[in-house]
mmCIF file of C-alpha atoms in Angstrom:
data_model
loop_
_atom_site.group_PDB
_atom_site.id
_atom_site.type_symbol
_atom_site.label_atom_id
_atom_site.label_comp_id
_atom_site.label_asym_id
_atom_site.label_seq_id
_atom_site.Cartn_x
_atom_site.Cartn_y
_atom_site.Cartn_z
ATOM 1 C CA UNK A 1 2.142 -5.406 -103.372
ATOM 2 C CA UNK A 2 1.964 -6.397 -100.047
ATOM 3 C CA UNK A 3 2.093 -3.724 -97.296
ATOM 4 C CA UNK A 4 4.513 -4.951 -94.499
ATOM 5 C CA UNK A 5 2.210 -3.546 -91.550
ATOM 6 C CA UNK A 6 -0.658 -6.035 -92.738
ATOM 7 C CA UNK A 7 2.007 -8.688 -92.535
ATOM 8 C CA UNK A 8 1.432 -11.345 -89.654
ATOM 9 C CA UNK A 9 4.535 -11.763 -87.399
ATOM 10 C CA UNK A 10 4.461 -14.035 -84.173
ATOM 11 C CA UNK A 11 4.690 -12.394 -80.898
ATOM 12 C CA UNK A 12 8.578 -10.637 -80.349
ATOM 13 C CA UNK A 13 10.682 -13.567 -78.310
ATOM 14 C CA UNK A 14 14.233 -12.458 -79.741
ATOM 15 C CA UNK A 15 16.578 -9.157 -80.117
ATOM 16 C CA UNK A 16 14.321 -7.032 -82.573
ATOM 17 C CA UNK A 17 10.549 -7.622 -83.095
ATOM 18 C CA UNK A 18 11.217 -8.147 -86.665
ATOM 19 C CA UNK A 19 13.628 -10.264 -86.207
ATOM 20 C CA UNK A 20 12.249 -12.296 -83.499
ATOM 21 C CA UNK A 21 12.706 -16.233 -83.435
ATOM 22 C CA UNK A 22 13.872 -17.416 -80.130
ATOM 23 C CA UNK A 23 16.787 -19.835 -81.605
ATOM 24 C CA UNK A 24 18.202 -16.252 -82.581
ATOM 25 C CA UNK A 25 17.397 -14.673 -79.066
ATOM 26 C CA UNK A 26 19.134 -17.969 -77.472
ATOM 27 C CA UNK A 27 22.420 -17.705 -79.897
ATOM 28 C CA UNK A 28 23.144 -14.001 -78.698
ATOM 29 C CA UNK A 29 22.120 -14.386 -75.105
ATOM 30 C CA UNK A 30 25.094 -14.526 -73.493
ATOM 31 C CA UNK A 31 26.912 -16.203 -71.023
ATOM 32 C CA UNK A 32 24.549 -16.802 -67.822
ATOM 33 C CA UNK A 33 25.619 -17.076 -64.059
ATOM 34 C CA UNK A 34 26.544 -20.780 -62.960
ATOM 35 C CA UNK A 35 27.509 -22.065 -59.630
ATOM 36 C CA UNK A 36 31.005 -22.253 -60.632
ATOM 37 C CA UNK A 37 31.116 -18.476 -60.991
ATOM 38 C CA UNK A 38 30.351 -18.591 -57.006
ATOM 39 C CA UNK A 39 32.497 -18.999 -53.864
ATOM 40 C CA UNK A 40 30.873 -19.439 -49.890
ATOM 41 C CA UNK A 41 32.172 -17.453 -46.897
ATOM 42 C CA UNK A 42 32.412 -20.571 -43.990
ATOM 43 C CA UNK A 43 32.513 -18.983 -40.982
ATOM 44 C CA UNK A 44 33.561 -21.334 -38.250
ATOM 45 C CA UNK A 45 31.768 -20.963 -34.967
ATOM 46 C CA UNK A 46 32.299 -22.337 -31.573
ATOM 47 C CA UNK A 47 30.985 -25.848 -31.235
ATOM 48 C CA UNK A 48 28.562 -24.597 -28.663
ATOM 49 C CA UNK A 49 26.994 -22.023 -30.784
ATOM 50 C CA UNK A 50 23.435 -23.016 -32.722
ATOM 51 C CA UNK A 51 23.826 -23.929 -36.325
ATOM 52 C CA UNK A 52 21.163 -21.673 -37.391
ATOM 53 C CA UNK A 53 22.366 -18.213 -37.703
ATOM 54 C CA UNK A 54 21.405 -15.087 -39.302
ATOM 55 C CA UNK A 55 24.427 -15.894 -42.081
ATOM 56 C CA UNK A 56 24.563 -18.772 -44.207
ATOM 57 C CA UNK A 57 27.727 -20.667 -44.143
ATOM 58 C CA UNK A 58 28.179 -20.013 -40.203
ATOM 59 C CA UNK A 59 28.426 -23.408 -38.718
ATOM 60 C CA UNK A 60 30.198 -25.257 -36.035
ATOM 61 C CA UNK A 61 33.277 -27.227 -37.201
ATOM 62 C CA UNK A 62 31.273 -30.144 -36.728
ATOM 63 C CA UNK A 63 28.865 -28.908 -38.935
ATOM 64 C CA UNK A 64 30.966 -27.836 -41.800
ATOM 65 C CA UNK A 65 31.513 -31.621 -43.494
ATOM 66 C CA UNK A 66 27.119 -31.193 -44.275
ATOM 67 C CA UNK A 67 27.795 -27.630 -45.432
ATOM 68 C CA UNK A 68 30.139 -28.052 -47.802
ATOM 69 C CA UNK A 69 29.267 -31.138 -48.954
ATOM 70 C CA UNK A 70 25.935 -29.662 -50.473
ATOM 71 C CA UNK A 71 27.782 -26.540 -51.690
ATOM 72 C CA UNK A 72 29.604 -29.255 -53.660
ATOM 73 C CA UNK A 73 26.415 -30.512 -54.952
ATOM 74 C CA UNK A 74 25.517 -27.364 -55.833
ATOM 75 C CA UNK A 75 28.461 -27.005 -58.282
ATOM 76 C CA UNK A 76 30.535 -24.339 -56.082
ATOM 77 C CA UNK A 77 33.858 -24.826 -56.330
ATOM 78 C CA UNK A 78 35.187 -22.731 -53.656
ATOM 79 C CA UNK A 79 34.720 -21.194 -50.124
ATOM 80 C CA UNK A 80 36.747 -18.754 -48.110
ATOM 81 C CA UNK A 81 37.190 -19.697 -44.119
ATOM 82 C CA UNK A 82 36.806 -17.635 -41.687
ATOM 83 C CA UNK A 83 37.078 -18.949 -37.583
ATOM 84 C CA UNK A 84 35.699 -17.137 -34.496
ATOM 85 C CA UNK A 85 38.964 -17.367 -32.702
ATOM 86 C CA UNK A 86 39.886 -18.420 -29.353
ATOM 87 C CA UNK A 87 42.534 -17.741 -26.723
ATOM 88 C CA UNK A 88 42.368 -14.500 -27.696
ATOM 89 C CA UNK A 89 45.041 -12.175 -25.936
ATOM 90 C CA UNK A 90 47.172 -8.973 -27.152
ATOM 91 C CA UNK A 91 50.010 -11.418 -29.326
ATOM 92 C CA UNK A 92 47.067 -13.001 -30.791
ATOM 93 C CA UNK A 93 48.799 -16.602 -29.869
ATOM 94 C CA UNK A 94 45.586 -18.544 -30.065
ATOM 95 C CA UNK A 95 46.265 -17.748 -34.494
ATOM 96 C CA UNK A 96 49.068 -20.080 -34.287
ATOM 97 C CA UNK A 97 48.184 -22.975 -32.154
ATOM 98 C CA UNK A 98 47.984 -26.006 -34.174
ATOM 99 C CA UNK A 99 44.351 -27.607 -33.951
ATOM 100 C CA UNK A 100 42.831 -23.936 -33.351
ATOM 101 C CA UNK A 101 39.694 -23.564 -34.838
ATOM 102 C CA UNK A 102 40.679 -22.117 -38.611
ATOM 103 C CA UNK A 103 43.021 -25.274 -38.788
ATOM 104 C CA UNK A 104 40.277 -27.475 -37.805
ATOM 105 C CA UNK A 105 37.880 -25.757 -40.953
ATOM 106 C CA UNK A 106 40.543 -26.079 -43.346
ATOM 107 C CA UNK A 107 40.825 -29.741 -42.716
ATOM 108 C CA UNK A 108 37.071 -30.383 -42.715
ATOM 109 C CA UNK A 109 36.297 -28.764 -45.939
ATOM 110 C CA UNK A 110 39.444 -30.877 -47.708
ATOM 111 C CA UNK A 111 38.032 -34.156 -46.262
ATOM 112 C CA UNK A 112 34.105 -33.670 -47.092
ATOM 113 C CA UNK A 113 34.943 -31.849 -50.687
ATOM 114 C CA UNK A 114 38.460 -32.791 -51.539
ATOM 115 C CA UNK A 115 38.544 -30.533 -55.277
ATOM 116 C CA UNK A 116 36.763 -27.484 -53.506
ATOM 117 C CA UNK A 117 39.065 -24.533 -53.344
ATOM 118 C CA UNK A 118 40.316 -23.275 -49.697
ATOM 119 C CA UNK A 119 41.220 -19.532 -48.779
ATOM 120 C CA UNK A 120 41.502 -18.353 -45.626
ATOM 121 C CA UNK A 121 41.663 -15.123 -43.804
ATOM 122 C CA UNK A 122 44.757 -13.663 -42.821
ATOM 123 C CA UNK A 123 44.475 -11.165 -40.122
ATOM 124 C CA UNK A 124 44.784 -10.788 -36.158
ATOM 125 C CA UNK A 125 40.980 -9.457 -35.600
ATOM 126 C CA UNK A 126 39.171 -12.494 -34.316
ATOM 127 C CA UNK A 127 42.366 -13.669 -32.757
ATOM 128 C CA UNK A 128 43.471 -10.644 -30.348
ATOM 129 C CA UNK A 129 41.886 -9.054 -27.106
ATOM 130 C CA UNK A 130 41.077 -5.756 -28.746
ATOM 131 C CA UNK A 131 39.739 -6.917 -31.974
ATOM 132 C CA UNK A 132 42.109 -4.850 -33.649
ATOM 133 C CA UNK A 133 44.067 -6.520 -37.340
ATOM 134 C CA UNK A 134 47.103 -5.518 -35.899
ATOM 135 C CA UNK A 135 49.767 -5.920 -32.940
ATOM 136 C CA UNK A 136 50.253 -3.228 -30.851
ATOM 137 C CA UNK A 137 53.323 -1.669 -28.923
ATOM 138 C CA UNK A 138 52.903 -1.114 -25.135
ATOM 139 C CA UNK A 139 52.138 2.322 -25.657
ATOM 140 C CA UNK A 140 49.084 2.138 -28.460
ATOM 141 C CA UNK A 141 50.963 2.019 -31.788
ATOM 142 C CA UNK A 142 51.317 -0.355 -34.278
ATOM 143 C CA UNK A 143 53.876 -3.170 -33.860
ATOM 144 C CA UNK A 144 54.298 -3.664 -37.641
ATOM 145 C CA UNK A 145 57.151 -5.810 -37.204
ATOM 146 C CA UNK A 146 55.425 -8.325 -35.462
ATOM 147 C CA UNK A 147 52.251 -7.952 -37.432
ATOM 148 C CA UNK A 148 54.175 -9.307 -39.984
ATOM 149 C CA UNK A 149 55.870 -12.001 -38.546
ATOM 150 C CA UNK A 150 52.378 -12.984 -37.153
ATOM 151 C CA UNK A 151 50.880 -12.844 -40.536
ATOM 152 C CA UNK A 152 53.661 -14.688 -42.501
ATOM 153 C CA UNK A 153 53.182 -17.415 -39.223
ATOM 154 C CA UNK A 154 49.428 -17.709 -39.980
ATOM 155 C CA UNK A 155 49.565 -17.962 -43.479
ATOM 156 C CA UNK A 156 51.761 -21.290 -43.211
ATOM 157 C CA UNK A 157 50.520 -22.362 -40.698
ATOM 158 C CA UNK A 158 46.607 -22.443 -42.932
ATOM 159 C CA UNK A 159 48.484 -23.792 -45.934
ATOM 160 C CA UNK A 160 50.070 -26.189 -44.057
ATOM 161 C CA UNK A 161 46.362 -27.446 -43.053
ATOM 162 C CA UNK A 162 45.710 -27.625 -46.694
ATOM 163 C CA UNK A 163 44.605 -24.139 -47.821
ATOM 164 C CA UNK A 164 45.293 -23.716 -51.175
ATOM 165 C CA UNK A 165 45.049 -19.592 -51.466
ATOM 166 C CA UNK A 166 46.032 -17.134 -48.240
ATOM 167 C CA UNK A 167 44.278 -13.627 -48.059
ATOM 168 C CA UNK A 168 45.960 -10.984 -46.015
ATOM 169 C CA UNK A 169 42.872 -8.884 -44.952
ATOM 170 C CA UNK A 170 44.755 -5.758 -43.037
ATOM 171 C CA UNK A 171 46.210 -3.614 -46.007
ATOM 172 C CA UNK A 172 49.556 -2.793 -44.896
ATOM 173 C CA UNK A 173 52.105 -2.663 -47.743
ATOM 174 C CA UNK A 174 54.786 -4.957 -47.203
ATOM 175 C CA UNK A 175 52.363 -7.729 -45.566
ATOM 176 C CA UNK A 176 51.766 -9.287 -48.914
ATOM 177 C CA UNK A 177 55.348 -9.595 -49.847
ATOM 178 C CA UNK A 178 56.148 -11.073 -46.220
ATOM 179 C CA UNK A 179 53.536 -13.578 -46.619
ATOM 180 C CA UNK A 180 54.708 -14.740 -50.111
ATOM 181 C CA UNK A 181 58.212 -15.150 -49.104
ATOM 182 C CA UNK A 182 57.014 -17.078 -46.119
ATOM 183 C CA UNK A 183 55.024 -19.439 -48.341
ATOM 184 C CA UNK A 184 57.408 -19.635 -50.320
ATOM 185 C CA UNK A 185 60.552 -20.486 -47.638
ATOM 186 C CA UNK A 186 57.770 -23.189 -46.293
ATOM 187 C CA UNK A 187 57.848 -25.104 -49.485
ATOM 188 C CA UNK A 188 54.274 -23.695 -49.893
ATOM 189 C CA UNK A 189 54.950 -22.514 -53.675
ATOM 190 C CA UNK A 190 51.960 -23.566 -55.156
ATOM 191 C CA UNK A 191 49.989 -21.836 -52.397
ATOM 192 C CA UNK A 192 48.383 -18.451 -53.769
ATOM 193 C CA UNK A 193 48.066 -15.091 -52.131
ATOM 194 C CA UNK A 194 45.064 -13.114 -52.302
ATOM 195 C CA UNK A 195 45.230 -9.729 -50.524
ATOM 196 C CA UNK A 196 41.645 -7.528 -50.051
ATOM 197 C CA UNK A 197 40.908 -4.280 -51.207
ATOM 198 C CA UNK A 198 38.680 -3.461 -48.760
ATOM 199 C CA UNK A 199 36.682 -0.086 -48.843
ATOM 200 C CA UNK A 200 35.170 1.522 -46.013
ATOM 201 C CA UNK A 201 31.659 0.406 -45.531
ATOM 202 C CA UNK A 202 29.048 -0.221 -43.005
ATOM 203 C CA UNK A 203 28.372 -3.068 -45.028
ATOM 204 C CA UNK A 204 30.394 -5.352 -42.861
ATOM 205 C CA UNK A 205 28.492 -5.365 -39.833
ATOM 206 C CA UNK A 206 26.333 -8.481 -39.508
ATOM 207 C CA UNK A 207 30.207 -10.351 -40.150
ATOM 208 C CA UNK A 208 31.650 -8.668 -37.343
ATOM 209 C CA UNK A 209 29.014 -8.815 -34.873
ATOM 210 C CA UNK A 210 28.662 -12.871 -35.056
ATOM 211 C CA UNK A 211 32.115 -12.870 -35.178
ATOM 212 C CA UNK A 212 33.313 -10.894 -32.441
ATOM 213 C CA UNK A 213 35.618 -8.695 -34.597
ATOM 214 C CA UNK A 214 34.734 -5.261 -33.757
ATOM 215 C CA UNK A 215 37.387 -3.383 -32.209
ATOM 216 C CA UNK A 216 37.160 -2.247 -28.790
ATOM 217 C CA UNK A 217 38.459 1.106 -29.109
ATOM 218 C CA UNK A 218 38.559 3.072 -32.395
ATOM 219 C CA UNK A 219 38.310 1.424 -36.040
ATOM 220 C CA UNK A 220 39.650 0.351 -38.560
ATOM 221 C CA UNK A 221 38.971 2.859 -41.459
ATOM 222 C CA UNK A 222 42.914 3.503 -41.337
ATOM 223 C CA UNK A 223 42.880 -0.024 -42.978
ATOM 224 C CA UNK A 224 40.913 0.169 -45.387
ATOM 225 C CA UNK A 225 40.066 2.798 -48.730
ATOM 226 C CA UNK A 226 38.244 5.904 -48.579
ATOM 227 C CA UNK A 227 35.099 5.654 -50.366
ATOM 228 C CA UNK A 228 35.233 8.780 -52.234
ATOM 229 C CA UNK A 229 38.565 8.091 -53.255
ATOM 230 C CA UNK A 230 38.026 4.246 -53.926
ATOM 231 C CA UNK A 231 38.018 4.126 -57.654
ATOM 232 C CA UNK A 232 41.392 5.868 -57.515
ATOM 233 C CA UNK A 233 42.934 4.163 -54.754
ATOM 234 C CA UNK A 234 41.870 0.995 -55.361
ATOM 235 C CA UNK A 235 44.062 1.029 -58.498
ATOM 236 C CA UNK A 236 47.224 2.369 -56.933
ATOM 237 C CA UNK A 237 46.930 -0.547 -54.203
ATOM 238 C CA UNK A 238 45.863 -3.104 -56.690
ATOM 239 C CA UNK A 239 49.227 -2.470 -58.361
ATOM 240 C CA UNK A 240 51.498 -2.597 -54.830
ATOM 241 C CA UNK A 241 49.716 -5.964 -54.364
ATOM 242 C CA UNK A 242 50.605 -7.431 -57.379
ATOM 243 C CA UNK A 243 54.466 -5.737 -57.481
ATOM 244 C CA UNK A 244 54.644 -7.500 -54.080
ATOM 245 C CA UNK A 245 53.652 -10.837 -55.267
ATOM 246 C CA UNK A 246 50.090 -11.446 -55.295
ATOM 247 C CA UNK A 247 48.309 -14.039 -57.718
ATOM 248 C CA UNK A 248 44.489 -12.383 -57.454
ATOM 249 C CA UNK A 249 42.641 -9.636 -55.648
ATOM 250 C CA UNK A 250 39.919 -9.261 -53.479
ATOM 251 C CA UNK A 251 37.190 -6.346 -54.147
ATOM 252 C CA UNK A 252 34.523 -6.116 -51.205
ATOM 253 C CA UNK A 253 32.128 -4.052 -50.455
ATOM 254 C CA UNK A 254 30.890 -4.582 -54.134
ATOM 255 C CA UNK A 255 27.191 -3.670 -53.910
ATOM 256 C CA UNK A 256 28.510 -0.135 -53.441
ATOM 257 C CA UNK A 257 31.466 -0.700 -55.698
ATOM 258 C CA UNK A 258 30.738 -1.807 -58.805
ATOM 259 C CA UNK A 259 32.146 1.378 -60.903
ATOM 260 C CA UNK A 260 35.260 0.131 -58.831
ATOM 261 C CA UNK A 261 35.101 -3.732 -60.362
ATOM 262 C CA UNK A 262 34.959 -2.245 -63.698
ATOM 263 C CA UNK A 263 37.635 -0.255 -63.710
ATOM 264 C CA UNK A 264 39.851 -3.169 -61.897
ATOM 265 C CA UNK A 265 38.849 -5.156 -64.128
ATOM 266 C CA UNK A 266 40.212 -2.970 -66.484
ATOM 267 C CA UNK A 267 43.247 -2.369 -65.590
ATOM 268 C CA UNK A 268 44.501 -5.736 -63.707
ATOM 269 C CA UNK A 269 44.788 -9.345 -65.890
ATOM 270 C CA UNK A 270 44.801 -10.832 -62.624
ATOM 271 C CA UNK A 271 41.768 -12.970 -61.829
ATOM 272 C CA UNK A 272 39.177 -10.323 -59.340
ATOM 273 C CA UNK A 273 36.758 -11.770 -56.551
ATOM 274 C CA UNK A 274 33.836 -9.564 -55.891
ATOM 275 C CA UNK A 275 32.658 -10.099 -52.377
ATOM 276 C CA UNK A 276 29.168 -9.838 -51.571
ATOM 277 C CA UNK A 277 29.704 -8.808 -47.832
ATOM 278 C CA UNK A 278 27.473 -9.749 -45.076
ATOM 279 C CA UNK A 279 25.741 -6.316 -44.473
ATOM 280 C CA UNK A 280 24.423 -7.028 -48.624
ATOM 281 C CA UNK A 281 22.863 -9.815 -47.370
ATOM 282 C CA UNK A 282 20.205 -8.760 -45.814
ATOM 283 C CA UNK A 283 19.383 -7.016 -49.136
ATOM 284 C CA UNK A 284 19.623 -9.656 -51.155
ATOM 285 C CA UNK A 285 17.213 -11.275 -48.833
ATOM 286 C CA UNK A 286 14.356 -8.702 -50.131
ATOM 287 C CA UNK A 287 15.452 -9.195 -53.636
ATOM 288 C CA UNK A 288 13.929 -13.019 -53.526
ATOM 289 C CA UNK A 289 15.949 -15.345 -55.538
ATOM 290 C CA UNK A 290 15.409 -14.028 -58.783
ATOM 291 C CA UNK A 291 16.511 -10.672 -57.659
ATOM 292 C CA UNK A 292 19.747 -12.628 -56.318
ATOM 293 C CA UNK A 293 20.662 -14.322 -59.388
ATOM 294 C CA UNK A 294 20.052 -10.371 -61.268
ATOM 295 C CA UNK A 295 22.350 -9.027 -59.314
ATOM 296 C CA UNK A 296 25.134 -11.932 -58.791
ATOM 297 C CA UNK A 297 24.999 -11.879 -63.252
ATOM 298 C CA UNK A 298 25.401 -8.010 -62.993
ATOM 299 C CA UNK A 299 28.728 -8.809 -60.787
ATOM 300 C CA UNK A 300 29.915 -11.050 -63.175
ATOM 301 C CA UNK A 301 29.383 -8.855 -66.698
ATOM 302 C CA UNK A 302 31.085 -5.994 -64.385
ATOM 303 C CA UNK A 303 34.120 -8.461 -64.630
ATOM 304 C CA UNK A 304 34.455 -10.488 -61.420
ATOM 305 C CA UNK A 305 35.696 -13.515 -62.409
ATOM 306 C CA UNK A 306 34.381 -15.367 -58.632
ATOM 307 C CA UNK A 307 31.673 -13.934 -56.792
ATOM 308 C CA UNK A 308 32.056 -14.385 -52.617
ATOM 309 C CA UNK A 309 29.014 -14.605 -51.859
ATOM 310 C CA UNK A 310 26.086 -15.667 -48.729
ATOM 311 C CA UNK A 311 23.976 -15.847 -51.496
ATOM 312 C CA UNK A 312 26.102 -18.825 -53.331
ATOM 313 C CA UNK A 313 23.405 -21.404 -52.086
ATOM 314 C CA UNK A 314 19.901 -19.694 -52.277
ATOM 315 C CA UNK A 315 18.823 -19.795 -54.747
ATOM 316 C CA UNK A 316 20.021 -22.557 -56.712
ATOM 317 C CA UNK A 317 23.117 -20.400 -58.743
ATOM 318 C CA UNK A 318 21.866 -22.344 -61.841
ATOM 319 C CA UNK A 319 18.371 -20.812 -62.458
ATOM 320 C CA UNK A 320 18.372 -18.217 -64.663
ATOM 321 C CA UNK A 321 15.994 -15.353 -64.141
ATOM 322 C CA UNK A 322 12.318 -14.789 -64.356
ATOM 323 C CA UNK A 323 11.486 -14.301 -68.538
#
C-alpha cells in the first residue's frame, strides 16, 4: 500500500496543494485588469503653465495631442476633461464661449485619438468668481434656475465640440433631466449623460488646488453625500438619476467607498465608473505599481465596470501583479 504522505508532489502552483498544476491555477484565475477597464482624468491647463505637474494627465492644450496619443497606445479607451477655466466672473460666461479652453480639449483629444471616448465636466466651479458649482442670486442664494440653464448651455455646447458623454458634477435633482432634454432638443441624442455621486471627502484636494476650484467662502458639502449616510444615499440618488434620464453613474471618492460600489453595483444595471480621485493619488504613489494594479483589480471585482483613474498610465494597466 502506498501511504499518500510518502507520495512526491511538485511544489503547490494552483488552487489546492493537491491539486496543484498551474494549467488548472491559469483556467480558474479569473478575469485580470486591462487597460480597457481604465479611463484618464485630462485636466486642461493654461498654456503658460509647466507640463510637469504633481497630477498626471494635467497638460496644456497644446500638450494634450502627446498625452493622449500614448494613453491610446496604452490601450485606454477613454478620458474625462476637465479645463482650468477662464474669464471667470459671477454668470460663469467664460463656460460658454466657443473656443474656451474645455472646447479646445475636446477637440484635441478627437483629432490625436479619434475612437477614444470623451466626457466632460459639467459644472460652474472652475468657471465662476467664487468657485462655487452654482449661480447665485444677488443676495447669496442659489439661482437654480439659471444653474440650469447654464448647465443644459454647457453640456451642448461640449457635445457640440465632439464629447460623446456629459457629466453634471453639482447634484441638484432636476439638473440631469435639464441636461438630457437639452441634448436631446440639440440633436445631441446619441450623446450620454453621466451624473456623479460624489461623497464628501478630503480626497479631492490636490484636483482643486491645481485647478483653482475651491470656493471662496463656505463649501460644498451641501452638494455632495454624507459619508455616514453614503451607502444609503447613494442608492436613493442613483435611482433619481436614472428616473431623470441618465445612461451611467459616476462613484468617486472610491478608495473610501468601496462597500458603496458594491452595493451600486448591486442594485443599478447601469454601467458604474469608480473614480480614483486625485487626493488617492498620492497613495497610490506609495503602493508602487504593483500595489496600483492590486488595488485598480480590487475596483473592478467590486463591480466598476471603468475605473477613472491618475493611475491609468503608471504602471503599464496590462501587468498583472507580483506572483
Amino acid at each position: 500500500m502506498t501511504i499518500l504522505t510518502a507520495r512526491t508532489t511538485p511544489a503547490p502552483e494552483g488552487i489546492s496543494p493537491t491539486r496543484a498544476r498551474r494549467a488548472v491555477r491559469a483556467l480558474y484565475a479569473g478575469p485580470t485588469l486591462t487597460a480597457a477597464d481604465l479611463s484618464a482624468p485630462l485636466l486642461a491647463l493654461p498654456d503658460t503653465e509647466p507640463v510637469e505637474t504633481a497630477l498626471p494627465g494635467a497638460v496644456p492644450v497644446p500638450g494634450i495631442a502627446a498625452t493622449v496619443g500614448r494613453w491610446a497606445d496604452l490601450g485606454i479607451r477613454g478620458v474625462k476633461v476637465f479645463a482650468y477655466g477662464h474669464d471667470r466672473d459671477g454668470r460663469a460666461t467664460g463656460a460658454l464661449l466657443p473656443g474656451n479652453r474645455m472646447v479646445r480639449a475636446i477637440a484635441a483629444v478627437k483629432a490625436a485619438a479619434p475612437e477614444t471616448a470623451v466626457t466632460t465636466e459639467v459644472c460652474g466651479c472652475s468657471w465662476t468668481d467664487h468657485g462655487r458649482c452654482l449661480l447665485l442670486c444677488d443676495d447669496g442664494g442659489i439661482d437654480l434656475d439659471a444653474t440650469y440653464t447654464l448647465m443644459a448651455a454647457m453640456a451642448v455646447r461640449h457635445a457640440d465640440a465632439g464629447a460623446d458623454v456629459v457629466s453634471p458634477t453639482a447634484m441638484l435633482d432636476g439638473s440631469v433631466r435639464v441636461v438630457r432634454d437639452a441634448l436631446d432638443e440639440a440633436g445631441h441624442r446619441d450623446v450620454g449623460v453621466n451624473p456623479n455621486l460624489a461623497i464628501h471627502t478630503g480626497l479631492y484636494g490636490p484636483f482643486k488646488a491645481l485647478m483653482a476650484t475651491d470656493p471662496r467662502a463656505g463649501h460644498r458639502r451641501g452638494l455632495q453625500l454624507e459619508p455616514g449616510r453614503a451607502e444609503r444615499d447613494t442608492l436613493v440618488q442613483a435611482r433619481r438619476w436614472i428616473t431623470e434620464g441618465a445612461d451611467s453613474l459616476t462613484l468617486q471618492p472610491v478608495m473610501t467607498a468601496v462597500d458603496v460600489l458594491v452595493r451600486l453595483r448591486d442594485d443599478q444595471p447601469v454601467p458604474v465608473v469608480a473614480y480614483s480621485t486625485s487626493g488617492e493619488w498620492n497613495a497610490l504613489k506609495a503602493l508602487g505599481p504593483a500595489g496600483m494594479v492590486e488595488y485598480l483589480g480590487m475596483l473592478k471585482r467590486a463591480g466598476a465596470d471603468q475605473i477613472l483613474t491618475f493611475a491609468a498610465s503608471t504602471p503599464p494597466p496590462s501587468a498583472p501583479p507580483s506572483p
